[in-house]
Amino acid sequence: MALLTEEQEGMRKLVSDFAQKEIAPKAASYDLTEKFPMDNWVKMADMGLAGLPIPEKYSGAEVDTVSYVVAIEEISKACAATGAVVAIHTSAGIMPIYLFGTEEQKMKYIPDLASGKKIGAFALTEPGAGSDASRVSTTAKLDGNEYVLNGAKCFISNGGVAETYCVFATVDKSKGVKGITGFIVENGTPGFTIGKKEEKMGIRASSTTELIFENCRIPKENLLGKEGEGFKIAMVVLDSARIGIGAQAVGIAQAAYEEALKYSKVREQFGKPISALQAVSFMLADMAIQIEAARHLVYHAAALKDAGLPFGKEAAMAKTFASDTAVKVALDAIQVMGGYGYSREYPVERLLRDAKITQIYEGTNQIQRVVIAGHILK
């Protein structure tokens, strides 16, 4: 286990105790029903977990990034879908406003988000703009004191349950990435509707939807940053969000490993627990090594951010390694448990389904390698 300060270790124990008592027992049910975990959200908000890294001035808990990722790890260990809700809300729903919003925007939006009264979301991906975010085709045209948005977004985490969306559109397609601009859009704005809800392989309780904009008028004061700064805003936000996804992946991997370890000690074959078999014990040892390495990468990226040092490369490395580890560990956990691992009676089949998305969202692992290569080849 990575070395934590007394405060950070206190955060781990607080969130772990809560998550195992309140969240974990309901994870299978939420996965089966695909129902958004609103009761989990309300309880987490009451504990101050909806705005952990946000200053107290804006109703946040004002903890460091390491403490934040510790919390995401423990929540995700109990329920990856609930972990996704918190991570997306905080890293991508609040952070664009906190980092690039005006003081008026911060005071208007962040207190309700950081206190958990409202949920936030981040809307960049489109049917034709996934890994290549520069191909955003949703348009924003200035008309008097309002911007008029037209277009559609897809695969938006927290879609349909969020009240505040950070949306990216182009004000001038001929300018490419320099035309992409950020906006704050409130749910209920005329012309803004929620499209289909995705039926997903994993994190099924997390709401993922389309967003549709048809002559959606938003006030000029909802411009996030300046015109043309949207791509930069999105890339900065994604750097931070990748640390949270890395933490989610570590939590999933830890949960799968613990299930396999526990099972290996009670399942007997050939007259002894299967944990005594070298083939199994070596698998468990490799799982433990990979998880610890992933955790150190995630915490290191978080510590760099806390120190005010560059962390983009390390965040991409952490997200890539941790998500690859989550998938491999979940697969190996199923193998250790055999037929029981493949059955819904045990959680590891769900953990494998949940793990897969961590290799995809906030930039696929192939894109992470592009980012990493860009840093090391400078």
XYZ file of C-alpha atoms in Angstrom:
378
model
C 0.000 0.000 0.000
C 1.280 3.433 -0.907
C 2.446 5.587 1.995
C -0.259 8.076 2.963
C -0.377 10.906 5.450
C -2.513 10.537 8.560
C -5.231 12.674 6.950
C -5.179 10.668 3.724
C -5.327 7.381 5.606
C -8.232 8.780 7.603
C -10.016 9.522 4.334
C -9.447 5.962 3.167
C -10.879 4.447 6.358
C -13.860 6.809 6.435
C -14.837 6.181 2.816
C -14.024 2.454 2.913
C -16.195 1.852 5.985
C -19.067 3.803 4.433
C -18.724 2.210 0.992
C -18.580 -1.365 2.259
C -21.536 -0.840 4.571
C -23.804 1.328 2.425
C -22.783 0.877 -1.226
C -21.344 -2.614 -1.762
C -24.460 -4.572 -0.664
C -26.531 -2.826 -3.367
C -24.030 -2.974 -6.239
C -25.356 -6.203 -7.788
C -28.939 -4.962 -7.646
C -28.058 -1.681 -9.320
C -26.172 -3.559 -12.012
C -29.161 -5.818 -12.657
C -31.794 -3.069 -12.727
C -29.608 -0.363 -14.352
C -31.193 2.067 -11.899
C -29.201 5.225 -11.160
C -27.815 4.971 -7.579
C -29.505 8.113 -6.307
C -29.686 6.912 -2.716
C -25.922 6.347 -2.791
C -25.503 9.837 -4.206
C -27.586 11.457 -1.470
C -25.629 9.695 1.274
C -22.285 10.580 -0.340
C -23.359 14.200 -0.665
C -24.273 14.252 3.037
C -20.712 13.038 3.762
C -19.175 15.797 1.647
C -17.961 13.415 -1.065
C -19.499 15.328 -3.978
C -16.910 18.106 -3.987
C -13.822 16.700 -2.292
C -11.091 18.734 -4.046
C -13.180 21.922 -4.267
C -12.394 24.827 -1.875
C -14.672 25.347 1.117
C -15.495 28.782 -0.321
C -17.594 26.947 -2.914
C -19.044 24.368 -0.477
C -16.342 21.774 -1.173
C -14.303 19.719 1.271
C -10.981 21.204 0.075
C -8.951 17.981 0.300
C -5.840 17.270 -1.756
C -5.905 15.251 -4.974
C -4.387 12.171 -3.321
C -7.229 12.104 -0.785
C -9.702 12.495 -3.641
C -8.337 9.510 -5.592
C -8.235 7.433 -2.394
C -11.968 8.117 -2.024
C -12.719 7.269 -5.674
C -10.770 4.018 -5.309
C -12.746 2.941 -2.235
C -16.132 3.899 -3.716
C -15.308 2.079 -6.964
C -14.173 -0.996 -5.049
C -17.693 -1.163 -3.614
C -19.551 -0.192 -6.804
C -17.789 0.898 -9.989
C -20.909 2.592 -11.356
C -21.199 4.778 -8.256
C -17.480 5.537 -8.487
C -17.970 6.622 -12.093
C -20.795 8.970 -11.126
C -18.638 10.729 -8.518
C -15.477 10.843 -10.636
C -17.199 12.274 -13.728
C -19.218 14.747 -11.664
C -16.142 16.066 -9.869
C -13.323 15.846 -12.393
C -15.287 16.743 -15.513
C -18.507 18.338 -14.274
C -17.164 20.811 -11.718
C -13.516 21.261 -12.717
C -14.094 23.078 -16.035
C -16.055 25.748 -14.182
C -13.636 25.882 -11.263
C -10.543 26.145 -13.460
C -11.862 28.364 -16.254
C -15.100 29.974 -15.090
C -15.568 33.561 -13.977
C -16.060 34.240 -10.282
C -19.737 34.867 -10.998
C -20.025 31.477 -12.711
C -18.216 29.744 -9.865
C -20.490 31.262 -7.235
C -23.596 30.485 -9.280
C -22.889 26.860 -10.133
C -20.207 25.256 -7.981
C -21.793 25.412 -4.484
C -24.801 23.342 -5.603
C -22.507 20.907 -7.448
C -19.886 20.565 -4.707
C -22.543 20.040 -2.041
C -24.252 17.384 -4.144
C -27.520 19.274 -4.521
C -26.923 19.022 -8.257
C -24.952 16.629 -10.475
C -22.556 17.765 -13.190
C -21.596 16.335 -16.580
C -19.089 16.935 -19.387
C -20.238 16.888 -23.007
C -17.475 16.628 -25.602
C -17.961 13.322 -27.478
C -20.063 13.212 -30.641
C -20.901 10.440 -33.123
C -18.144 11.786 -35.395
C -15.821 13.134 -32.723
C -14.565 10.571 -30.242
C -10.829 10.124 -29.969
C -10.401 13.029 -32.401
C -12.055 15.743 -30.329
C -11.056 18.379 -32.894
C -13.902 17.126 -35.133
C -16.624 18.545 -32.891
C -19.497 19.585 -35.165
C -22.037 20.921 -32.652
C -22.281 24.610 -33.493
C -22.700 27.756 -31.397
C -23.704 30.985 -33.091
C -23.811 34.313 -31.264
C -27.181 36.020 -31.715
C -27.400 39.213 -29.737
C -26.798 38.362 -26.094
C -27.298 34.633 -26.588
C -25.489 31.709 -28.161
C -27.621 29.324 -30.214
C -26.469 25.685 -29.991
C -27.296 23.033 -32.567
C -26.002 19.468 -32.678
C -25.808 16.280 -30.645
C -23.514 14.644 -28.123
C -23.264 10.938 -27.331
C -21.997 8.653 -24.545
C -22.376 11.420 -21.964
C -21.810 10.090 -18.444
C -24.379 11.376 -15.919
C -26.558 12.381 -18.879
C -30.194 12.764 -17.918
C -29.496 13.013 -14.181
C -27.138 15.994 -14.312
C -28.509 19.497 -13.978
C -25.357 21.311 -15.149
C -23.454 20.427 -18.324
C -20.127 21.694 -19.617
C -20.736 21.535 -23.361
C -18.232 22.039 -26.190
C -19.250 23.413 -29.574
C -17.572 25.185 -32.458
C -18.167 28.850 -33.168
C -16.291 28.591 -36.483
C -15.663 25.231 -38.192
C -13.046 26.790 -40.501
C -10.818 27.423 -37.470
C -10.620 23.742 -36.481
C -9.640 23.296 -32.827
C -9.340 27.070 -32.466
C -13.066 27.376 -33.028
C -14.073 24.983 -30.241
C -15.623 26.804 -27.298
C -16.983 25.794 -23.904
C -20.416 26.630 -22.526
C -22.370 25.979 -19.336
C -25.815 24.614 -20.178
C -28.508 23.986 -17.602
C -30.945 21.091 -17.867
C -34.380 22.381 -18.762
C -33.086 25.042 -21.153
C -35.498 25.205 -24.127
C -34.047 23.370 -27.109
C -31.943 21.058 -24.926
C -33.264 17.521 -24.626
C -31.936 14.168 -23.456
C -31.738 11.525 -26.172
C -31.571 7.767 -25.835
C -30.098 6.146 -22.755
C -27.367 3.643 -23.594
C -27.702 0.007 -22.534
C -24.157 -0.812 -21.521
C -21.975 -3.821 -20.850
C -20.724 -2.457 -17.527
C -21.214 0.365 -14.998
C -24.844 -0.185 -15.886
C -26.235 1.966 -13.069
C -24.326 4.981 -14.393
C -26.604 6.963 -16.713
C -25.078 7.401 -20.183
C -27.143 9.283 -22.763
C -27.276 11.388 -25.890
C -27.734 15.149 -25.584
C -29.609 16.969 -28.339
C -29.459 20.715 -29.027
C -32.022 22.250 -31.359
C -31.799 26.034 -31.465
C -30.905 25.914 -27.783
C -30.396 29.468 -26.581
C -28.055 30.092 -23.692
C -27.072 33.497 -22.283
C -23.742 34.971 -23.349
C -22.587 34.951 -19.721
C -22.597 31.115 -19.866
C -19.565 31.184 -22.157
C -16.846 29.144 -20.404
C -13.508 30.879 -20.799
C -13.136 32.710 -24.105
C -14.226 31.817 -27.611
C -11.778 29.345 -29.106
C -10.440 28.121 -25.748
C -12.696 25.083 -25.555
C -10.204 22.533 -26.855
C -7.581 23.696 -24.376
C -10.132 23.578 -21.553
C -11.185 20.058 -22.504
C -7.608 18.772 -22.683
C -6.675 20.272 -19.300
C -9.785 18.797 -17.702
C -9.173 15.372 -19.237
C -5.628 15.308 -17.823
C -7.083 15.582 -14.316
C -10.028 13.285 -15.008
C -7.672 10.486 -16.078
C -6.260 10.313 -12.563
C -9.770 9.686 -11.245
C -10.414 6.963 -13.820
C -7.097 5.370 -12.839
C -8.295 5.333 -9.229
C -11.597 3.787 -10.293
C -9.688 1.050 -12.127
C -7.525 0.341 -9.070
C -10.655 -0.009 -6.943
C -12.200 -2.474 -9.390
C -8.971 -4.500 -9.548
C -8.647 -4.570 -5.757
C -12.216 -5.834 -5.390
C -11.655 -8.621 -7.935
C -8.365 -9.647 -6.324
C -9.890 -9.814 -2.845
C -12.748 -12.005 -4.098
C -10.300 -14.405 -5.752
C -7.998 -14.461 -2.733
C -10.858 -15.190 -0.343
C -12.229 -17.934 -2.592
C -8.811 -19.553 -3.058
C -8.465 -20.074 0.679
C -11.736 -21.971 1.094
C -12.039 -23.850 -2.202
C -10.362 -27.256 -1.864
C -9.067 -29.467 -4.653
C -6.721 -32.444 -4.382
C -7.127 -32.358 -0.602
C -6.001 -28.785 0.021
C -7.054 -25.178 -0.597
C -6.336 -24.115 -4.181
C -4.261 -21.218 -2.783
C -1.659 -23.864 -1.898
C -1.295 -24.763 -5.564
C 1.590 -22.941 -7.191
C -0.394 -22.278 -10.369
C -2.995 -20.382 -8.342
C -0.684 -18.725 -5.803
C 1.474 -17.303 -8.600
C -1.607 -15.830 -10.289
C -2.577 -14.164 -7.015
C 0.969 -12.856 -6.552
C 0.954 -11.329 -10.047
C -2.418 -9.714 -9.372
C -1.089 -8.149 -6.162
C 2.027 -6.843 -7.954
C 0.020 -5.280 -10.772
C -2.469 -3.605 -8.440
C 0.247 -2.118 -6.260
C 2.117 -0.802 -9.296
C -1.093 0.725 -10.680
C -1.916 2.321 -7.345
C 1.540 3.902 -7.100
C 1.226 5.348 -10.607
C -2.180 6.852 -9.784
C -1.075 8.306 -6.454
C 2.122 9.641 -8.031
C 0.158 11.515 -10.703
C -2.131 12.904 -7.985
C 0.851 13.978 -5.865
C 2.407 15.771 -8.848
C -0.823 17.680 -9.342
C -0.926 18.599 -5.655
C 2.652 19.864 -5.910
C 1.741 22.112 -8.835
C 4.037 20.162 -11.177
C 3.277 18.916 -14.719
C 1.312 15.673 -14.542
C -0.212 15.093 -17.997
C 2.170 12.300 -18.976
C 1.900 10.622 -15.587
C -1.906 10.865 -15.605
C -2.015 9.155 -19.005
C 0.406 6.464 -17.794
C -1.596 5.903 -14.619
C -4.917 5.652 -16.455
C -3.496 3.277 -19.063
C -1.699 0.932 -16.697
C -4.440 0.911 -14.059
C -7.217 0.205 -16.555
C -5.240 -2.538 -18.296
C -4.550 -3.968 -14.838
C -8.238 -3.856 -13.874
C -9.221 -5.901 -16.932
C -6.398 -8.436 -16.479
C -6.953 -8.867 -12.746
C -10.701 -9.305 -13.217
C -10.057 -11.936 -15.902
C -7.572 -13.739 -13.674
C -9.979 -13.590 -10.740
C -12.591 -15.352 -12.855
C -10.001 -17.970 -13.797
C -9.082 -18.587 -10.159
C -12.743 -19.024 -9.268
C -13.564 -21.171 -12.302
C -17.260 -21.670 -12.986
C -18.227 -19.645 -9.922
C -16.293 -16.679 -11.285
C -18.343 -16.859 -14.465
C -21.575 -16.913 -12.470
C -23.525 -13.903 -11.248
C -23.545 -15.511 -7.825
C -20.137 -13.871 -7.324
C -19.261 -10.269 -8.247
C -16.177 -10.881 -10.384
C -18.104 -11.245 -13.650
C -19.618 -7.814 -12.987
C -16.205 -6.419 -12.090
C -14.831 -7.586 -15.443
C -17.677 -5.860 -17.281
C -17.129 -2.720 -15.220
C -13.366 -2.781 -15.754
C -13.568 -2.660 -19.546
C -14.904 0.894 -19.734
C -11.850 2.235 -17.902
C -9.787 1.376 -20.991
C -12.153 3.448 -23.144
C -13.543 6.606 -21.555
C -11.633 9.825 -20.844
C -9.565 8.858 -23.890
C -8.976 5.284 -25.018
C -5.727 3.642 -23.970
C -4.562 3.941 -27.559
C -5.003 7.718 -27.293
C -3.206 7.671 -23.927
C -0.221 6.149 -25.688
C -0.353 8.972 -28.255
C -0.315 11.447 -25.352
C 2.572 9.656 -23.621
C 4.554 9.402 -26.848
C 4.043 13.101 -27.422
C 5.600 13.852 -24.035
C 8.585 11.519 -24.288
C 9.413 12.446 -27.902
C 9.403 16.212 -27.360
